[in-house]
Protein backbone atom coordinates (compact mmCIF):
# COMPACT_ATOMS: atom_id res chain seq x y z
CA UNK A 1 0.00 0.00 0.00
CA UNK A 2 0.86 3.67 -0.36
CA UNK A 3 0.83 5.19 3.16
CA UNK A 4 0.00 8.90 2.94
CA UNK A 5 -0.81 10.10 6.47
CA UNK A 6 -0.33 8.90 10.03
CA UNK A 7 -1.57 9.73 13.53
CA UNK A 8 -1.48 8.08 16.96
CA UNK A 9 -4.44 7.68 19.34
CA UNK A 10 -4.50 7.75 23.16
CA UNK A 11 -3.82 4.00 23.35
CA UNK A 12 -0.67 4.39 21.23
CA UNK A 13 -2.35 2.74 18.25
CA UNK A 14 -1.05 4.02 14.94
CA UNK A 15 -3.58 5.01 12.26
CA UNK A 16 -2.41 5.04 8.64
CA UNK A 17 -4.22 5.87 5.40
CA UNK A 18 -3.38 3.73 2.37
CA UNK A 19 -4.34 5.84 -0.62
CA UNK A 20 -4.05 3.13 -3.27
CA UNK A 21 -5.75 0.38 -1.22
CA UNK A 22 -8.84 2.39 -0.21
CA UNK A 23 -8.03 1.43 3.37
CA UNK A 24 -7.44 2.86 6.84
CA UNK A 25 -5.10 0.71 8.90
CA UNK A 26 -4.85 0.57 12.68
CA UNK A 27 -1.54 -0.83 13.93
CA UNK A 28 -1.50 -1.94 17.57
CA UNK A 29 2.17 -1.95 18.67
CA UNK A 30 1.45 -3.84 21.91
CA UNK A 31 0.24 -6.90 19.99
CA UNK A 32 1.96 -6.12 16.66
CA UNK A 33 -1.39 -6.68 14.94
CA UNK A 34 -3.16 -4.73 12.23
CA UNK A 35 -6.85 -4.00 11.75
CA UNK A 36 -8.19 -2.60 8.49
CA UNK A 37 -11.20 -0.41 7.77
CA UNK A 38 -12.71 0.29 4.36
CA UNK A 39 -14.63 3.48 3.57
CA UNK A 40 -18.09 2.85 2.10
CA UNK A 41 -17.17 4.69 -1.11
CA UNK A 42 -15.23 2.54 -3.54
CA UNK A 43 -11.86 3.92 -4.76
CA UNK A 44 -12.24 6.98 -2.52
CA UNK A 45 -8.48 7.26 -1.81
CA UNK A 46 -8.19 7.84 1.96
CA UNK A 47 -5.56 10.52 2.43
CA UNK A 48 -5.21 12.64 5.59
CA UNK A 49 -5.94 11.13 9.02
CA UNK A 50 -6.53 12.83 12.37
CA UNK A 51 -7.44 11.48 15.81
CA UNK A 52 -9.45 14.07 17.77
CA UNK A 53 -9.54 14.74 21.52
CA UNK A 54 -12.37 12.20 21.96
CA UNK A 55 -10.45 9.43 20.19
CA UNK A 56 -12.58 9.61 17.04
CA UNK A 57 -10.63 9.00 13.83
CA UNK A 58 -11.26 11.46 11.00
CA UNK A 59 -9.91 11.05 7.49
CA UNK A 60 -10.37 12.58 4.08
CA UNK A 61 -11.24 10.74 0.90
CA UNK A 62 -9.29 12.57 -1.80
CA UNK A 63 -10.99 11.07 -4.86
CA UNK A 64 -14.50 11.14 -3.36
CA UNK A 65 -14.25 14.67 -1.91
CA UNK A 66 -15.45 13.66 1.56
CA UNK A 67 -14.46 13.90 5.19
CA UNK A 68 -15.12 10.71 7.10
CA UNK A 69 -15.64 9.82 10.76
CA UNK A 70 -14.57 6.41 12.04
CA UNK A 71 -15.60 5.23 15.49
CA UNK A 72 -12.68 3.01 16.61
CA UNK A 73 -14.84 1.23 19.21
CA UNK A 74 -17.58 0.08 16.84
CA UNK A 75 -15.86 0.38 13.46
CA UNK A 76 -18.79 2.43 12.15
CA UNK A 77 -17.96 4.90 9.40
CA UNK A 78 -19.92 8.04 8.46
CA UNK A 79 -19.10 10.22 5.43
CA UNK A 80 -19.81 13.94 5.07
CA UNK A 81 -19.99 16.05 1.90
CA UNK A 82 -20.68 19.80 1.66
CA UNK A 83 -24.19 20.66 0.39
CA UNK A 84 -22.55 22.22 -2.68
CA UNK A 85 -21.03 18.86 -3.64
CA UNK A 86 -17.79 16.96 -3.07
CA UNK A 87 -14.65 18.81 -2.04
CA UNK A 88 -11.86 19.13 -4.59
CA UNK A 89 -9.19 16.65 -3.47
CA UNK A 90 -9.23 17.13 0.32
CA UNK A 91 -5.70 16.14 1.19
CA UNK A 92 -4.85 17.61 4.60
CA UNK A 93 -6.50 17.91 8.03
CA UNK A 94 -6.04 20.04 11.11
CA UNK A 95 -8.16 20.51 14.25
CA UNK A 96 -8.47 23.83 16.06
CA UNK A 97 -9.10 24.42 19.77
CA UNK A 98 -12.88 24.61 19.14
CA UNK A 99 -12.79 21.10 17.60
CA UNK A 100 -13.43 22.45 14.10
CA UNK A 101 -11.67 20.41 11.46
CA UNK A 102 -9.77 22.29 8.77
CA UNK A 103 -9.44 20.65 5.39
CA UNK A 104 -6.96 21.65 2.70
CA UNK A 105 -8.69 21.20 -0.64
CA UNK A 106 -5.63 20.63 -2.76
CA UNK A 107 -7.13 21.40 -6.15
CA UNK A 108 -10.03 23.45 -4.70
CA UNK A 109 -8.03 25.60 -4.19
CA UNK A 110 -9.45 26.44 -0.80
CA UNK A 111 -9.35 25.78 2.91
CA UNK A 112 -12.60 24.46 4.38
CA UNK A 113 -13.77 24.41 7.99
CA UNK A 114 -15.97 21.47 9.05
CA UNK A 115 -17.94 21.68 12.29
CA UNK A 116 -18.19 18.05 13.52
CA UNK A 117 -21.09 18.86 15.84
CA UNK A 118 -23.34 20.69 13.38
CA UNK A 119 -21.95 18.93 10.28
CA UNK A 120 -21.57 22.27 8.49
CA UNK A 121 -18.91 23.37 6.01
CA UNK A 122 -17.47 26.87 5.48
CA UNK A 123 -15.00 27.34 2.62
CA UNK A 124 -12.37 30.03 2.13
CA UNK A 125 -10.96 30.19 -1.43
CA UNK A 126 -7.21 30.75 -1.72
CA UNK A 127 -6.20 34.11 -3.16
CA UNK A 128 -4.17 32.46 -5.94
CA UNK A 129 -6.16 30.08 -8.17
CA UNK A 130 -2.96 27.98 -8.60
CA UNK A 131 -2.32 27.72 -4.84
CA UNK A 132 -2.86 23.95 -4.20
CA UNK A 133 -3.34 24.22 -0.38
CA UNK A 134 -1.67 21.39 1.47
CA UNK A 135 0.02 21.40 4.89
CA UNK A 136 -1.61 23.59 7.56
CA UNK A 137 -1.02 24.88 11.06
CA UNK A 138 -2.74 27.29 13.46
CA UNK A 139 -0.99 30.13 15.27
CA UNK A 140 -1.73 31.39 18.80
CA UNK A 141 -4.27 33.89 17.40
CA UNK A 142 -6.32 31.22 15.62
CA UNK A 143 -5.07 32.09 12.13
CA UNK A 144 -4.80 29.14 9.74
CA UNK A 145 -1.52 29.09 7.82
CA UNK A 146 -1.28 26.85 4.78
CA UNK A 147 1.40 25.83 2.33
CA UNK A 148 0.77 26.36 -1.38
CA UNK A 149 2.56 23.92 -3.67
CA UNK A 150 3.08 25.90 -6.84
CA UNK A 151 3.33 29.49 -5.65
CA UNK A 152 6.03 31.34 -3.78
CA UNK A 153 3.54 32.28 -1.06
CA UNK A 154 2.11 30.97 2.18
CA UNK A 155 -1.61 31.60 2.74
CA UNK A 156 -2.80 33.01 6.07
CA UNK A 157 -6.50 32.95 6.90
CA UNK A 158 -8.19 34.82 9.75
CA UNK A 159 -11.31 32.63 10.09
CA UNK A 160 -13.11 35.05 12.44
CA UNK A 161 -13.03 37.85 9.88
CA UNK A 162 -12.89 35.65 6.79
CA UNK A 163 -9.98 37.56 5.32
CA UNK A 164 -6.80 36.11 3.88
CA UNK A 165 -3.34 37.34 2.97
CA UNK A 166 -0.36 35.79 1.26
CA UNK A 167 3.14 35.92 2.68
CA UNK A 168 5.83 35.84 -0.02
CA UNK A 169 8.52 33.21 0.42
CA UNK A 170 11.86 34.47 -0.91
CA UNK A 171 12.97 31.91 -3.46
CA UNK A 172 15.10 31.87 -6.59
CA UNK A 173 12.62 29.83 -8.59
CA UNK A 174 9.09 28.58 -8.09
CA UNK A 175 8.33 24.86 -7.73
CSV table of C-alpha atoms in Angstrom, one decimal:
chain,number,residue,atom,x,y,z
A,1,UNK,CA,0.0,0.0,0.0
A,2,UNK,CA,0.9,3.7,-0.4
A,3,UNK,CA,0.8,5.2,3.2
A,4,UNK,CA,0.0,8.9,2.9
A,5,UNK,CA,-0.8,10.1,6.5
A,6,UNK,CA,-0.3,8.9,10.0
A,7,UNK,CA,-1.6,9.7,13.5
A,8,UNK,CA,-1.5,8.1,17.0
A,9,UNK,CA,-4.4,7.7,19.3
A,10,UNK,CA,-4.5,7.7,23.2
A,11,UNK,CA,-3.8,4.0,23.4
A,12,UNK,CA,-0.7,4.4,21.2
A,13,UNK,CA,-2.3,2.7,18.2
A,14,UNK,CA,-1.0,4.0,14.9
A,15,UNK,CA,-3.6,5.0,12.3
A,16,UNK,CA,-2.4,5.0,8.6
A,17,UNK,CA,-4.2,5.9,5.4
A,18,UNK,CA,-3.4,3.7,2.4
A,19,UNK,CA,-4.3,5.8,-0.6
A,20,UNK,CA,-4.0,3.1,-3.3
A,21,UNK,CA,-5.7,0.4,-1.2
A,22,UNK,CA,-8.8,2.4,-0.2
A,23,UNK,CA,-8.0,1.4,3.4
A,24,UNK,CA,-7.4,2.9,6.8
A,25,UNK,CA,-5.1,0.7,8.9
A,26,UNK,CA,-4.8,0.6,12.7
A,27,UNK,CA,-1.5,-0.8,13.9
A,28,UNK,CA,-1.5,-1.9,17.6
A,29,UNK,CA,2.2,-2.0,18.7
A,30,UNK,CA,1.4,-3.8,21.9
A,31,UNK,CA,0.2,-6.9,20.0
A,32,UNK,CA,2.0,-6.1,16.7
A,33,UNK,CA,-1.4,-6.7,14.9
A,34,UNK,CA,-3.2,-4.7,12.2
A,35,UNK,CA,-6.8,-4.0,11.8
A,36,UNK,CA,-8.2,-2.6,8.5
A,37,UNK,CA,-11.2,-0.4,7.8
A,38,UNK,CA,-12.7,0.3,4.4
A,39,UNK,CA,-14.6,3.5,3.6
A,40,UNK,CA,-18.1,2.8,2.1
A,41,UNK,CA,-17.2,4.7,-1.1
A,42,UNK,CA,-15.2,2.5,-3.5
A,43,UNK,CA,-11.9,3.9,-4.8
A,44,UNK,CA,-12.2,7.0,-2.5
A,45,UNK,CA,-8.5,7.3,-1.8
A,46,UNK,CA,-8.2,7.8,2.0
A,47,UNK,CA,-5.6,10.5,2.4
A,48,UNK,CA,-5.2,12.6,5.6
A,49,UNK,CA,-5.9,11.1,9.0
A,50,UNK,CA,-6.5,12.8,12.4
A,51,UNK,CA,-7.4,11.5,15.8
A,52,UNK,CA,-9.5,14.1,17.8
A,53,UNK,CA,-9.5,14.7,21.5
A,54,UNK,CA,-12.4,12.2,22.0
A,55,UNK,CA,-10.5,9.4,20.2
A,56,UNK,CA,-12.6,9.6,17.0
A,57,UNK,CA,-10.6,9.0,13.8
A,58,UNK,CA,-11.3,11.5,11.0
A,59,UNK,CA,-9.9,11.0,7.5
A,60,UNK,CA,-10.4,12.6,4.1
A,61,UNK,CA,-11.2,10.7,0.9
A,62,UNK,CA,-9.3,12.6,-1.8
A,63,UNK,CA,-11.0,11.1,-4.9
A,64,UNK,CA,-14.5,11.1,-3.4
A,65,UNK,CA,-14.3,14.7,-1.9
A,66,UNK,CA,-15.4,13.7,1.6
A,67,UNK,CA,-14.5,13.9,5.2
A,68,UNK,CA,-15.1,10.7,7.1
A,69,UNK,CA,-15.6,9.8,10.8
A,70,UNK,CA,-14.6,6.4,12.0
A,71,UNK,CA,-15.6,5.2,15.5
A,72,UNK,CA,-12.7,3.0,16.6
A,73,UNK,CA,-14.8,1.2,19.2
A,74,UNK,CA,-17.6,0.1,16.8
A,75,UNK,CA,-15.9,0.4,13.5
A,76,UNK,CA,-18.8,2.4,12.1
A,77,UNK,CA,-18.0,4.9,9.4
A,78,UNK,CA,-19.9,8.0,8.5
A,79,UNK,CA,-19.1,10.2,5.4
A,80,UNK,CA,-19.8,13.9,5.1
A,81,UNK,CA,-20.0,16.1,1.9
A,82,UNK,CA,-20.7,19.8,1.7
A,83,UNK,CA,-24.2,20.7,0.4
A,84,UNK,CA,-22.6,22.2,-2.7
A,85,UNK,CA,-21.0,18.9,-3.6
A,86,UNK,CA,-17.8,17.0,-3.1
A,87,UNK,CA,-14.6,18.8,-2.0
A,88,UNK,CA,-11.9,19.1,-4.6
A,89,UNK,CA,-9.2,16.6,-3.5
A,90,UNK,CA,-9.2,17.1,0.3
A,91,UNK,CA,-5.7,16.1,1.2
A,92,UNK,CA,-4.8,17.6,4.6
A,93,UNK,CA,-6.5,17.9,8.0
A,94,UNK,CA,-6.0,20.0,11.1
A,95,UNK,CA,-8.2,20.5,14.3
A,96,UNK,CA,-8.5,23.8,16.1
A,97,UNK,CA,-9.1,24.4,19.8
A,98,UNK,CA,-12.9,24.6,19.1
A,99,UNK,CA,-12.8,21.1,17.6
A,100,UNK,CA,-13.4,22.4,14.1
A,101,UNK,CA,-11.7,20.4,11.5
A,102,UNK,CA,-9.8,22.3,8.8
A,103,UNK,CA,-9.4,20.6,5.4
A,104,UNK,CA,-7.0,21.7,2.7
A,105,UNK,CA,-8.7,21.2,-0.6
A,106,UNK,CA,-5.6,20.6,-2.8
A,107,UNK,CA,-7.1,21.4,-6.2
A,108,UNK,CA,-10.0,23.4,-4.7
A,109,UNK,CA,-8.0,25.6,-4.2
A,110,UNK,CA,-9.4,26.4,-0.8
A,111,UNK,CA,-9.4,25.8,2.9
A,112,UNK,CA,-12.6,24.5,4.4
A,113,UNK,CA,-13.8,24.4,8.0
A,114,UNK,CA,-16.0,21.5,9.0
A,115,UNK,CA,-17.9,21.7,12.3
A,116,UNK,CA,-18.2,18.0,13.5
A,117,UNK,CA,-21.1,18.9,15.8
A,118,UNK,CA,-23.3,20.7,13.4
A,119,UNK,CA,-22.0,18.9,10.3
A,120,UNK,CA,-21.6,22.3,8.5
A,121,UNK,CA,-18.9,23.4,6.0
A,122,UNK,CA,-17.5,26.9,5.5
A,123,UNK,CA,-15.0,27.3,2.6
A,124,UNK,CA,-12.4,30.0,2.1
A,125,UNK,CA,-11.0,30.2,-1.4
A,126,UNK,CA,-7.2,30.7,-1.7
A,127,UNK,CA,-6.2,34.1,-3.2
A,128,UNK,CA,-4.2,32.5,-5.9
A,129,UNK,CA,-6.2,30.1,-8.2
A,130,UNK,CA,-3.0,28.0,-8.6
A,131,UNK,CA,-2.3,27.7,-4.8
A,132,UNK,CA,-2.9,24.0,-4.2
A,133,UNK,CA,-3.3,24.2,-0.4
A,134,UNK,CA,-1.7,21.4,1.5
A,135,UNK,CA,0.0,21.4,4.9
A,136,UNK,CA,-1.6,23.6,7.6
A,137,UNK,CA,-1.0,24.9,11.1
A,138,UNK,CA,-2.7,27.3,13.5
A,139,UNK,CA,-1.0,30.1,15.3
A,140,UNK,CA,-1.7,31.4,18.8
A,141,UNK,CA,-4.3,33.9,17.4
A,142,UNK,CA,-6.3,31.2,15.6
A,143,UNK,CA,-5.1,32.1,12.1
A,144,UNK,CA,-4.8,29.1,9.7
A,145,UNK,CA,-1.5,29.1,7.8
A,146,UNK,CA,-1.3,26.9,4.8
A,147,UNK,CA,1.4,25.8,2.3
A,148,UNK,CA,0.8,26.4,-1.4
A,149,UNK,CA,2.6,23.9,-3.7
A,150,UNK,CA,3.1,25.9,-6.8
A,151,UNK,CA,3.3,29.5,-5.7
A,152,UNK,CA,6.0,31.3,-3.8
A,153,UNK,CA,3.5,32.3,-1.1
A,154,UNK,CA,2.1,31.0,2.2
A,155,UNK,CA,-1.6,31.6,2.7
A,156,UNK,CA,-2.8,33.0,6.1
A,157,UNK,CA,-6.5,33.0,6.9
A,158,UNK,CA,-8.2,34.8,9.7
A,159,UNK,CA,-11.3,32.6,10.1
A,160,UNK,CA,-13.1,35.1,12.4
A,161,UNK,CA,-13.0,37.8,9.9
A,162,UNK,CA,-12.9,35.6,6.8
A,163,UNK,CA,-10.0,37.6,5.3
A,164,UNK,CA,-6.8,36.1,3.9
A,165,UNK,CA,-3.3,37.3,3.0
A,166,UNK,CA,-0.4,35.8,1.3
A,167,UNK,CA,3.1,35.9,2.7
A,168,UNK,CA,5.8,35.8,0.0
A,169,UNK,CA,8.5,33.2,0.4
A,170,UNK,CA,11.9,34.5,-0.9
A,171,UNK,CA,13.0,31.9,-3.5
A,172,UNK,CA,15.1,31.9,-6.6
A,173,UNK,CA,12.6,29.8,-8.6
A,174,UNK,CA,9.1,28.6,-8.1
A,175,UNK,CA,8.3,24.9,-7.7
